[in-house]
Amino acid sequence: MNLANWASNNLGYIREQLAKHGGILFRNFHIDSPAKFENFAKAIGTELFDEYGDLPREDPGSKVYGSTPYPADKSILFHNESSHMHRWPMKIFFYCVKPAEKGGATPIIDCRKIYNELDPAIIKKMSEKKLLYVRNFVTGLDVSWQQFFQTSNRAAVEAYCKRAGIEYEWKENDQLSTRQLCNAVSRHPHTGEMLFFNQVQLHHISCLDASTRDSMLAMFDEKDLPRNVYYGDGSPIESSVMDEINTLFDRLAVRFQWQATDVIMLDNMMVSHSRDPFEGTRKIMVAMAEIVSQDEMPTI
Amino acid sequence: MASTMGPKASLKKGIQRKREELDLSAMRLTNESYFSPDNTLPLIIQPAMEG
């Protein structure tokens, strides 16, 4: 059974189910090549996004990316893709070429549940203050600014930042610091549901494992950390708030074991994702579609 | 009493008989399920038949 053809003939049904569940796992359709994965994603997602600087491109000609290159023994914490930016994909697809020998799940959480179950006082404060994402592009750590912005031309970076509402500052040794104010909660543009839509766990220094956090704080002043997040006014997000968020995420997370040829499609606003540590080799590919911008979002 | 209809007439009658309508919506090409009845994320869609 050809999944791309089936999807083309059942778009209404797929959209309806995605709006209801937030994520659909397509299993046993024998998607056995990146080209078939890309065709399927195109069949559902219309135009695929091919200007993403945070992930390595699988092949120069394709619109499919490798997953985040991060040490296998570490977790990648929960995030909605690009929710720390001025625009993001509405749909994100993951394709399992090869599951890890051990671990390596892609846990997911329904962001409607987070919004509804988190302490309303936290939601209110984050909603009012918003979130300030601070990023310091440090050579050799994380992606470089050249990779992220896909140019080595400083003027082009500055023009992008101005368009995207990003504050920027060039520093010594060709380093770049950026600060971007984003909403912490959003209203889904199609269903109208309220969502905890952000990257607060991925960016907050307290959420790193102890050894990584200690290493980072030994190397950098807090203001120079590669990634961090604050309330929108620059004040720190309290540890008690992060503890409550982390506890809720742990309780709501859904884990499943990847099988080779699996494809999962997520509504990127409705569902947050992460990556568990793993052993052995693991190959997951990513495609993103239907880019929307903050300006297009309904009022909260 | 045995039918007196010849083979040609029988064939013609067969062709003229109204074809039975095939309800494609009733032919399920996929199955849906969940990992747990308590959690409907993700919806799992699989082919109904192998191959």
CSV table of C-alpha atoms in Angstrom, one decimal:
chain,number,residue,atom,x,y,z
A,1,MET,CA,0.0,0.0,0.0
A,2,ASN,CA,1.5,3.3,-1.1
A,3,LEU,CA,1.2,5.7,1.9
A,4,ALA,CA,1.7,8.9,-0.1
A,5,ASN,CA,-1.2,7.9,-2.5
A,6,TRP,CA,-3.4,6.9,0.4
A,7,ALA,CA,-2.7,10.1,2.1
A,8,SER,CA,-3.5,12.2,-1.0
A,9,ASN,CA,-6.9,10.5,-1.2
A,10,ASN,CA,-7.6,10.9,2.5
A,11,LEU,CA,-6.4,14.4,3.3
A,12,GLY,CA,-9.6,15.5,5.0
A,13,TYR,CA,-9.6,12.4,7.2
A,14,ILE,CA,-6.0,12.9,8.2
A,15,ARG,CA,-6.4,16.6,9.0
A,16,GLU,CA,-9.5,15.8,11.1
A,17,GLN,CA,-7.6,13.1,13.1
A,18,LEU,CA,-4.6,15.3,13.5
A,19,ALA,CA,-6.7,18.2,14.9
A,20,LYS,CA,-8.3,15.7,17.3
A,21,HIS,CA,-5.3,13.7,18.5
A,22,GLY,CA,-2.3,16.0,17.8
A,23,GLY,CA,-0.2,13.2,16.4
A,24,ILE,CA,-0.5,10.2,14.0
A,25,LEU,CA,1.9,7.3,13.8
A,26,PHE,CA,1.9,5.6,10.4
A,27,ARG,CA,3.2,2.1,11.0
A,28,ASN,CA,3.9,-0.9,8.7
A,29,PHE,CA,3.6,1.1,5.5
A,30,HIS,CA,7.1,0.1,4.6
A,31,ILE,CA,8.5,3.6,4.0
A,32,ASP,CA,12.0,2.3,3.2
A,33,SER,CA,13.7,5.4,1.7
A,34,PRO,CA,14.1,9.1,2.5
A,35,ALA,CA,12.5,9.8,-1.0
A,36,LYS,CA,9.4,7.9,0.0
A,37,PHE,CA,9.3,9.8,3.3
A,38,GLU,CA,9.7,13.1,1.5
A,39,ASN,CA,6.9,12.2,-0.9
A,40,PHE,CA,4.6,11.3,1.9
A,41,ALA,CA,5.3,14.5,3.8
A,42,LYS,CA,4.7,16.5,0.6
A,43,ALA,CA,1.4,14.7,0.0
A,44,ILE,CA,0.2,15.9,3.4
A,45,GLY,CA,2.1,19.0,4.2
A,46,THR,CA,2.1,20.9,0.9
A,47,GLU,CA,5.3,22.9,0.8
A,48,LEU,CA,8.1,21.5,2.9
A,49,PHE,CA,10.3,23.9,4.8
A,50,ASP,CA,13.9,23.9,3.5
A,51,GLU,CA,15.5,26.9,5.2
A,52,TYR,CA,16.0,25.4,8.7
A,53,GLY,CA,19.4,26.2,10.2
A,54,ASP,CA,19.1,24.2,13.5
A,55,LEU,CA,19.2,20.8,11.9
A,56,PRO,CA,21.7,19.2,9.4
A,57,ARG,CA,20.3,18.7,5.9
A,58,GLU,CA,20.3,15.0,4.9
A,59,ASP,CA,21.1,15.7,1.2
A,60,PRO,CA,21.6,19.0,-0.5
A,61,GLY,CA,18.8,18.4,-3.0
A,62,SER,CA,16.2,17.2,-0.5
A,63,LYS,CA,13.9,19.0,2.1
A,64,VAL,CA,14.6,16.3,4.6
A,65,TYR,CA,16.8,16.8,7.6
A,66,GLY,CA,18.8,14.6,10.0
A,67,SER,CA,17.6,14.8,13.6
A,68,THR,CA,19.5,17.0,16.1
A,69,PRO,CA,23.1,16.0,16.4
A,70,TYR,CA,23.4,15.8,20.2
A,71,PRO,CA,25.4,13.4,22.4
A,72,ALA,CA,23.6,10.0,22.5
A,73,ASP,CA,23.9,9.7,26.3
A,74,LYS,CA,22.0,13.0,26.8
A,75,SER,CA,18.3,13.8,26.6
A,76,ILE,CA,17.0,16.5,24.2
A,77,LEU,CA,14.3,18.1,26.3
A,78,PHE,CA,10.8,19.0,25.3
A,79,HIS,CA,10.2,21.7,22.7
A,80,ASN,CA,7.8,22.7,20.0
A,81,GLU,CA,10.0,23.1,16.9
A,82,SER,CA,11.0,26.7,16.3
A,83,SER,CA,8.6,28.1,18.9
A,84,HIS,CA,11.5,30.3,20.1
A,85,MET,CA,11.5,32.0,16.7
A,86,HIS,CA,9.1,34.3,14.9
A,87,ARG,CA,7.9,31.6,12.6
A,88,TRP,CA,7.5,27.8,12.9
A,89,PRO,CA,6.2,24.8,11.0
A,90,MET,CA,2.6,23.7,11.7
A,91,LYS,CA,3.5,20.1,10.9
A,92,ILE,CA,6.6,18.1,11.7
A,93,PHE,CA,7.3,14.6,10.5
A,94,PHE,CA,9.8,12.1,11.9
A,95,TYR,CA,10.9,9.0,10.0
A,96,CYS,CA,12.7,6.1,11.6
A,97,VAL,CA,15.3,4.7,9.3
A,98,LYS,CA,16.9,2.7,12.2
A,99,PRO,CA,15.9,2.5,15.8
A,100,ALA,CA,18.6,2.6,18.5
A,101,GLU,CA,19.6,-0.7,20.1
A,102,LYS,CA,18.5,0.7,23.4
A,103,GLY,CA,16.4,3.8,24.3
A,104,GLY,CA,16.2,6.7,21.8
A,105,ALA,CA,12.4,7.1,22.0
A,106,THR,CA,10.9,10.4,20.8
A,107,PRO,CA,8.6,11.2,23.8
A,108,ILE,CA,5.6,13.5,23.0
A,109,ILE,CA,3.2,15.6,25.1
A,110,ASP,CA,-0.2,17.1,24.3
A,111,CYS,CA,0.3,20.9,24.8
A,112,ARG,CA,-3.4,21.4,25.4
A,113,LYS,CA,-3.1,19.1,28.5
A,114,ILE,CA,0.0,21.1,29.7
A,115,TYR,CA,-2.0,24.3,29.4
A,116,ASN,CA,-5.0,22.9,31.2
A,117,GLU,CA,-3.1,21.1,34.0
A,118,LEU,CA,-0.3,23.5,34.8
A,119,ASP,CA,-0.9,25.8,37.8
A,120,PRO,CA,-3.0,28.7,36.4
A,121,ALA,CA,-0.8,31.2,38.2
A,122,ILE,CA,2.2,30.0,36.2
A,123,ILE,CA,0.2,30.1,33.0
A,124,LYS,CA,-0.9,33.7,33.8
A,125,LYS,CA,2.6,34.9,34.6
A,126,MET,CA,4.2,33.4,31.6
A,127,SER,CA,1.3,34.5,29.4
A,128,GLU,CA,1.7,38.1,30.5
A,129,LYS,CA,5.4,38.3,30.7
A,130,LYS,CA,6.2,36.1,27.7
A,131,LEU,CA,9.6,34.4,27.3
A,132,LEU,CA,13.0,35.9,26.4
A,133,TYR,CA,15.2,33.4,24.6
A,134,VAL,CA,18.9,34.2,24.8
A,135,ARG,CA,21.3,32.5,22.5
A,136,ASN,CA,25.1,32.9,22.3
A,137,PHE,CA,26.6,31.3,19.2
A,138,VAL,CA,29.9,30.0,20.4
A,139,THR,CA,32.3,28.4,18.0
A,140,GLY,CA,32.5,24.7,18.6
A,141,LEU,CA,29.4,24.5,20.8
A,142,ASP,CA,25.9,23.9,19.3
A,143,VAL,CA,25.4,25.1,15.8
A,144,SER,CA,27.4,28.2,14.6
A,145,TRP,CA,25.7,31.4,13.6
A,146,GLN,CA,26.8,30.7,10.1
A,147,GLN,CA,25.0,27.4,10.1
A,148,PHE,CA,22.0,28.7,11.8
A,149,PHE,CA,21.5,31.7,9.5
A,150,GLN,CA,22.9,29.8,6.5
A,151,THR,CA,25.2,32.6,5.6
A,152,SER,CA,28.6,33.9,6.7
A,153,ASN,CA,27.5,37.5,5.7
A,154,ARG,CA,27.0,39.6,8.8
A,155,ALA,CA,24.9,42.1,7.0
A,156,ALA,CA,22.5,39.3,5.9
A,157,VAL,CA,22.3,38.1,9.5
A,158,GLU,CA,21.5,41.6,10.7
A,159,ALA,CA,18.8,42.0,8.0
A,160,TYR,CA,17.2,38.7,9.0
A,161,CYS,CA,17.3,39.6,12.7
A,162,LYS,CA,15.6,43.0,12.0
A,163,ARG,CA,12.9,41.3,10.0
A,164,ALA,CA,12.4,38.6,12.7
A,165,GLY,CA,12.4,41.0,15.6
A,166,ILE,CA,15.6,39.6,17.1
A,167,GLU,CA,17.9,41.8,19.1
A,168,TYR,CA,21.5,41.0,18.1
A,169,GLU,CA,25.0,41.9,19.3
A,170,TRP,CA,28.3,40.9,17.7
A,171,LYS,CA,31.0,39.9,20.3
A,172,GLU,CA,34.7,39.2,20.3
A,173,ASN,CA,36.0,36.2,18.3
A,174,ASP,CA,33.3,36.3,15.7
A,175,GLN,CA,30.6,35.4,18.2
A,176,LEU,CA,27.0,36.5,18.1
A,177,SER,CA,24.4,37.0,20.8
A,178,THR,CA,20.7,37.1,20.1
A,179,ARG,CA,17.6,37.8,22.2
A,180,GLN,CA,14.1,37.0,21.0
A,181,LEU,CA,10.9,37.7,22.8
A,182,CYS,CA,8.2,35.1,22.2
A,183,ASN,CA,4.8,34.1,23.6
A,184,ALA,CA,4.8,31.3,26.1
A,185,VAL,CA,1.2,30.2,25.3
A,186,SER,CA,-0.7,30.4,22.1
A,187,ARG,CA,-4.1,29.8,20.7
A,188,HIS,CA,-4.2,27.1,18.0
A,189,PRO,CA,-5.1,28.9,14.7
A,190,HIS,CA,-7.4,26.1,13.5
A,191,THR,CA,-9.0,24.6,16.6
A,192,GLY,CA,-8.9,27.7,18.9
A,193,GLU,CA,-7.6,25.6,21.8
A,194,MET,CA,-5.1,27.1,24.2
A,195,LEU,CA,-1.6,25.6,24.1
A,196,PHE,CA,1.6,25.7,26.2
A,197,PHE,CA,3.8,26.4,23.2
A,198,ASN,CA,7.4,27.2,23.8
A,199,GLN,CA,10.9,25.8,24.4
A,200,VAL,CA,11.2,26.7,28.1
A,201,GLN,CA,12.4,23.3,29.1
A,202,LEU,CA,14.9,23.0,26.3
A,203,HIS,CA,16.5,26.4,27.0
A,204,HIS,CA,16.4,26.7,30.8
A,205,ILE,CA,19.8,26.2,32.3
A,206,SER,CA,18.3,24.4,35.3
A,207,CYS,CA,16.9,21.6,33.0
A,208,LEU,CA,20.3,20.4,31.8
A,209,ASP,CA,21.7,17.3,33.5
A,210,ALA,CA,23.9,18.2,36.4
A,211,SER,CA,27.2,17.4,34.8
A,212,THR,CA,26.4,19.4,31.6
A,213,ARG,CA,25.1,22.3,33.6
A,214,ASP,CA,28.1,22.4,35.9
A,215,SER,CA,30.5,22.3,32.9
A,216,MET,CA,28.6,25.1,31.2
A,217,LEU,CA,28.6,27.3,34.3
A,218,ALA,CA,32.3,26.6,34.8
A,219,MET,CA,33.0,27.8,31.2
A,220,PHE,CA,30.5,30.7,30.9
A,221,ASP,CA,29.0,33.5,32.9
A,222,GLU,CA,25.2,32.9,32.9
A,223,LYS,CA,24.6,35.8,30.5
A,224,ASP,CA,27.0,34.1,28.0
A,225,LEU,CA,25.5,30.6,28.1
A,226,PRO,CA,24.9,29.1,24.6
A,227,ARG,CA,21.2,29.0,25.4
A,228,ASN,CA,19.0,30.3,28.2
A,229,VAL,CA,15.5,31.6,28.7
A,230,TYR,CA,14.0,34.2,31.1
A,231,TYR,CA,10.7,35.9,31.5
A,232,GLY,CA,10.2,38.5,28.9
A,233,ASP,CA,11.3,41.3,31.2
A,234,GLY,CA,14.7,39.6,31.7
A,235,SER,CA,13.9,38.3,35.2
A,236,PRO,CA,14.8,34.7,36.0
A,237,ILE,CA,12.2,32.0,35.8
A,238,GLU,CA,12.0,30.5,39.4
A,239,SER,CA,13.3,27.0,40.1
A,240,SER,CA,9.9,26.2,41.7
A,241,VAL,CA,8.2,27.0,38.4
A,242,MET,CA,10.6,24.9,36.4
A,243,ASP,CA,10.2,22.0,38.9
A,244,GLU,CA,6.5,22.1,38.4
A,245,ILE,CA,6.8,22.2,34.6
A,246,ASN,CA,9.3,19.3,34.7
A,247,THR,CA,7.1,17.2,37.0
A,248,LEU,CA,4.0,17.7,34.8
A,249,PHE,CA,6.0,16.9,31.6
A,250,ASP,CA,7.2,13.7,33.2
A,251,ARG,CA,3.6,12.7,34.0
A,252,LEU,CA,2.2,13.5,30.6
A,253,ALA,CA,4.9,12.3,28.4
A,254,VAL,CA,4.0,9.5,26.0
A,255,ARG,CA,6.8,7.1,24.9
A,256,PHE,CA,6.8,4.4,22.3
A,257,GLN,CA,9.5,2.3,20.8
A,258,TRP,CA,10.4,3.2,17.2
A,259,GLN,CA,10.2,0.5,14.5
A,260,ALA,CA,12.1,0.9,11.3
A,261,THR,CA,9.9,2.5,8.6
A,262,ASP,CA,7.7,4.2,11.2
A,263,VAL,CA,6.6,7.8,10.4
A,264,ILE,CA,5.0,10.1,12.9
A,265,MET,CA,3.3,13.3,12.0
A,266,LEU,CA,2.8,15.9,14.7
A,267,ASP,CA,0.8,19.1,14.9
A,268,ASN,CA,3.8,21.1,16.0
A,269,MET,CA,1.7,23.6,18.0
A,270,MET,CA,-0.4,20.9,19.7
A,271,VAL,CA,2.4,18.4,20.5
A,272,SER,CA,5.8,19.0,22.0
A,273,HIS,CA,8.6,16.4,21.4
A,274,SER,CA,11.9,15.4,22.9
A,275,ARG,CA,14.5,12.6,22.6
A,276,ASP,CA,15.6,10.0,25.1
A,277,PRO,CA,19.2,9.0,25.5
A,278,PHE,CA,20.2,5.9,23.5
A,279,GLU,CA,22.9,3.3,22.9
A,280,GLY,CA,24.0,2.0,19.5
A,281,THR,CA,23.1,3.7,16.2
A,282,ARG,CA,19.9,5.5,15.6
A,283,LYS,CA,18.8,7.3,12.5
A,284,ILE,CA,15.7,9.5,12.5
A,285,MET,CA,14.9,11.9,9.8
A,286,VAL,CA,12.8,15.1,9.9
A,287,ALA,CA,10.6,17.1,7.6
A,288,MET,CA,8.7,20.2,8.3
A,289,ALA,CA,5.8,21.9,6.5
A,290,GLU,CA,3.3,24.7,6.5
A,291,ILE,CA,5.3,27.6,8.0
A,292,VAL,CA,3.3,30.1,9.9
A,293,SER,CA,4.4,33.3,11.6
A,294,GLN,CA,3.6,34.9,14.9
A,295,ASP,CA,1.7,37.7,13.0
A,296,GLU,CA,-0.7,35.1,11.7
A,297,MET,CA,-1.7,33.8,15.2
A,298,PRO,CA,-5.1,34.6,16.7
A,299,THR,CA,-5.1,36.8,19.7
A,300,ILE,CA,-4.8,34.9,23.0
B,1,MET,CA,-40.0,-27.8,-15.5
B,2,ALA,CA,-36.6,-27.2,-17.0
B,3,SER,CA,-35.7,-23.8,-18.4
B,4,THR,CA,-36.2,-23.5,-22.1
B,5,MET,CA,-33.8,-20.4,-22.3
B,6,GLY,CA,-30.8,-21.0,-24.6
B,7,PRO,CA,-27.3,-20.2,-23.6
B,8,LYS,CA,-27.2,-16.9,-25.6
B,9,ALA,CA,-30.4,-15.6,-24.0
B,10,SER,CA,-29.1,-16.6,-20.6
B,11,LEU,CA,-25.9,-14.7,-21.2
B,12,LYS,CA,-27.7,-11.6,-22.4
B,13,LYS,CA,-30.0,-11.7,-19.4
B,14,GLY,CA,-27.0,-11.9,-17.1
B,15,ILE,CA,-25.4,-8.9,-18.8
B,16,GLN,CA,-28.5,-6.9,-18.5
B,17,ARG,CA,-29.0,-7.6,-14.9
B,18,LYS,CA,-28.3,-4.6,-12.8
B,19,ARG,CA,-24.7,-4.7,-11.5
B,20,GLU,CA,-24.5,-4.9,-7.7
B,21,GLU,CA,-23.1,-1.7,-6.3
B,22,LEU,CA,-19.8,-2.0,-4.4
B,23,ASP,CA,-19.7,0.2,-1.3
B,24,LEU,CA,-16.0,1.3,-1.3
B,25,SER,CA,-16.5,3.2,2.0
B,26,ALA,CA,-17.1,-0.2,3.6
B,27,MET,CA,-13.8,-1.5,2.5
B,28,ARG,CA,-11.4,-0.5,5.2
B,29,LEU,CA,-7.9,0.0,3.9
B,30,THR,CA,-6.5,1.0,7.2
B,31,ASN,CA,-6.9,0.1,10.9
B,32,GLU,CA,-6.7,2.7,13.7
B,33,SER,CA,-5.6,2.0,17.3
B,34,TYR,CA,-3.8,3.5,20.3
B,35,PHE,CA,-0.9,2.3,22.5
B,36,SER,CA,-3.2,2.7,25.5
B,37,PRO,CA,-6.9,3.1,25.8
B,38,ASP,CA,-6.3,5.9,28.3
B,39,ASN,CA,-4.3,8.0,25.9
B,40,THR,CA,-5.3,8.8,22.3
B,41,LEU,CA,-1.9,10.4,21.4
B,42,PRO,CA,-0.7,9.2,19.0
B,43,LEU,CA,-3.4,7.7,16.8
B,44,ILE,CA,-1.8,4.7,15.1
B,45,ILE,CA,-2.8,4.0,11.5
B,46,GLN,CA,-1.7,0.8,9.9
B,47,PRO,CA,-2.6,-1.0,6.6
B,48,ALA,CA,-5.6,-3.3,7.1
B,49,MET,CA,-3.8,-5.9,4.9
B,50,GLU,CA,-0.2,-6.7,4.4
B,51,GLY,CA,1.3,-6.1,1.0
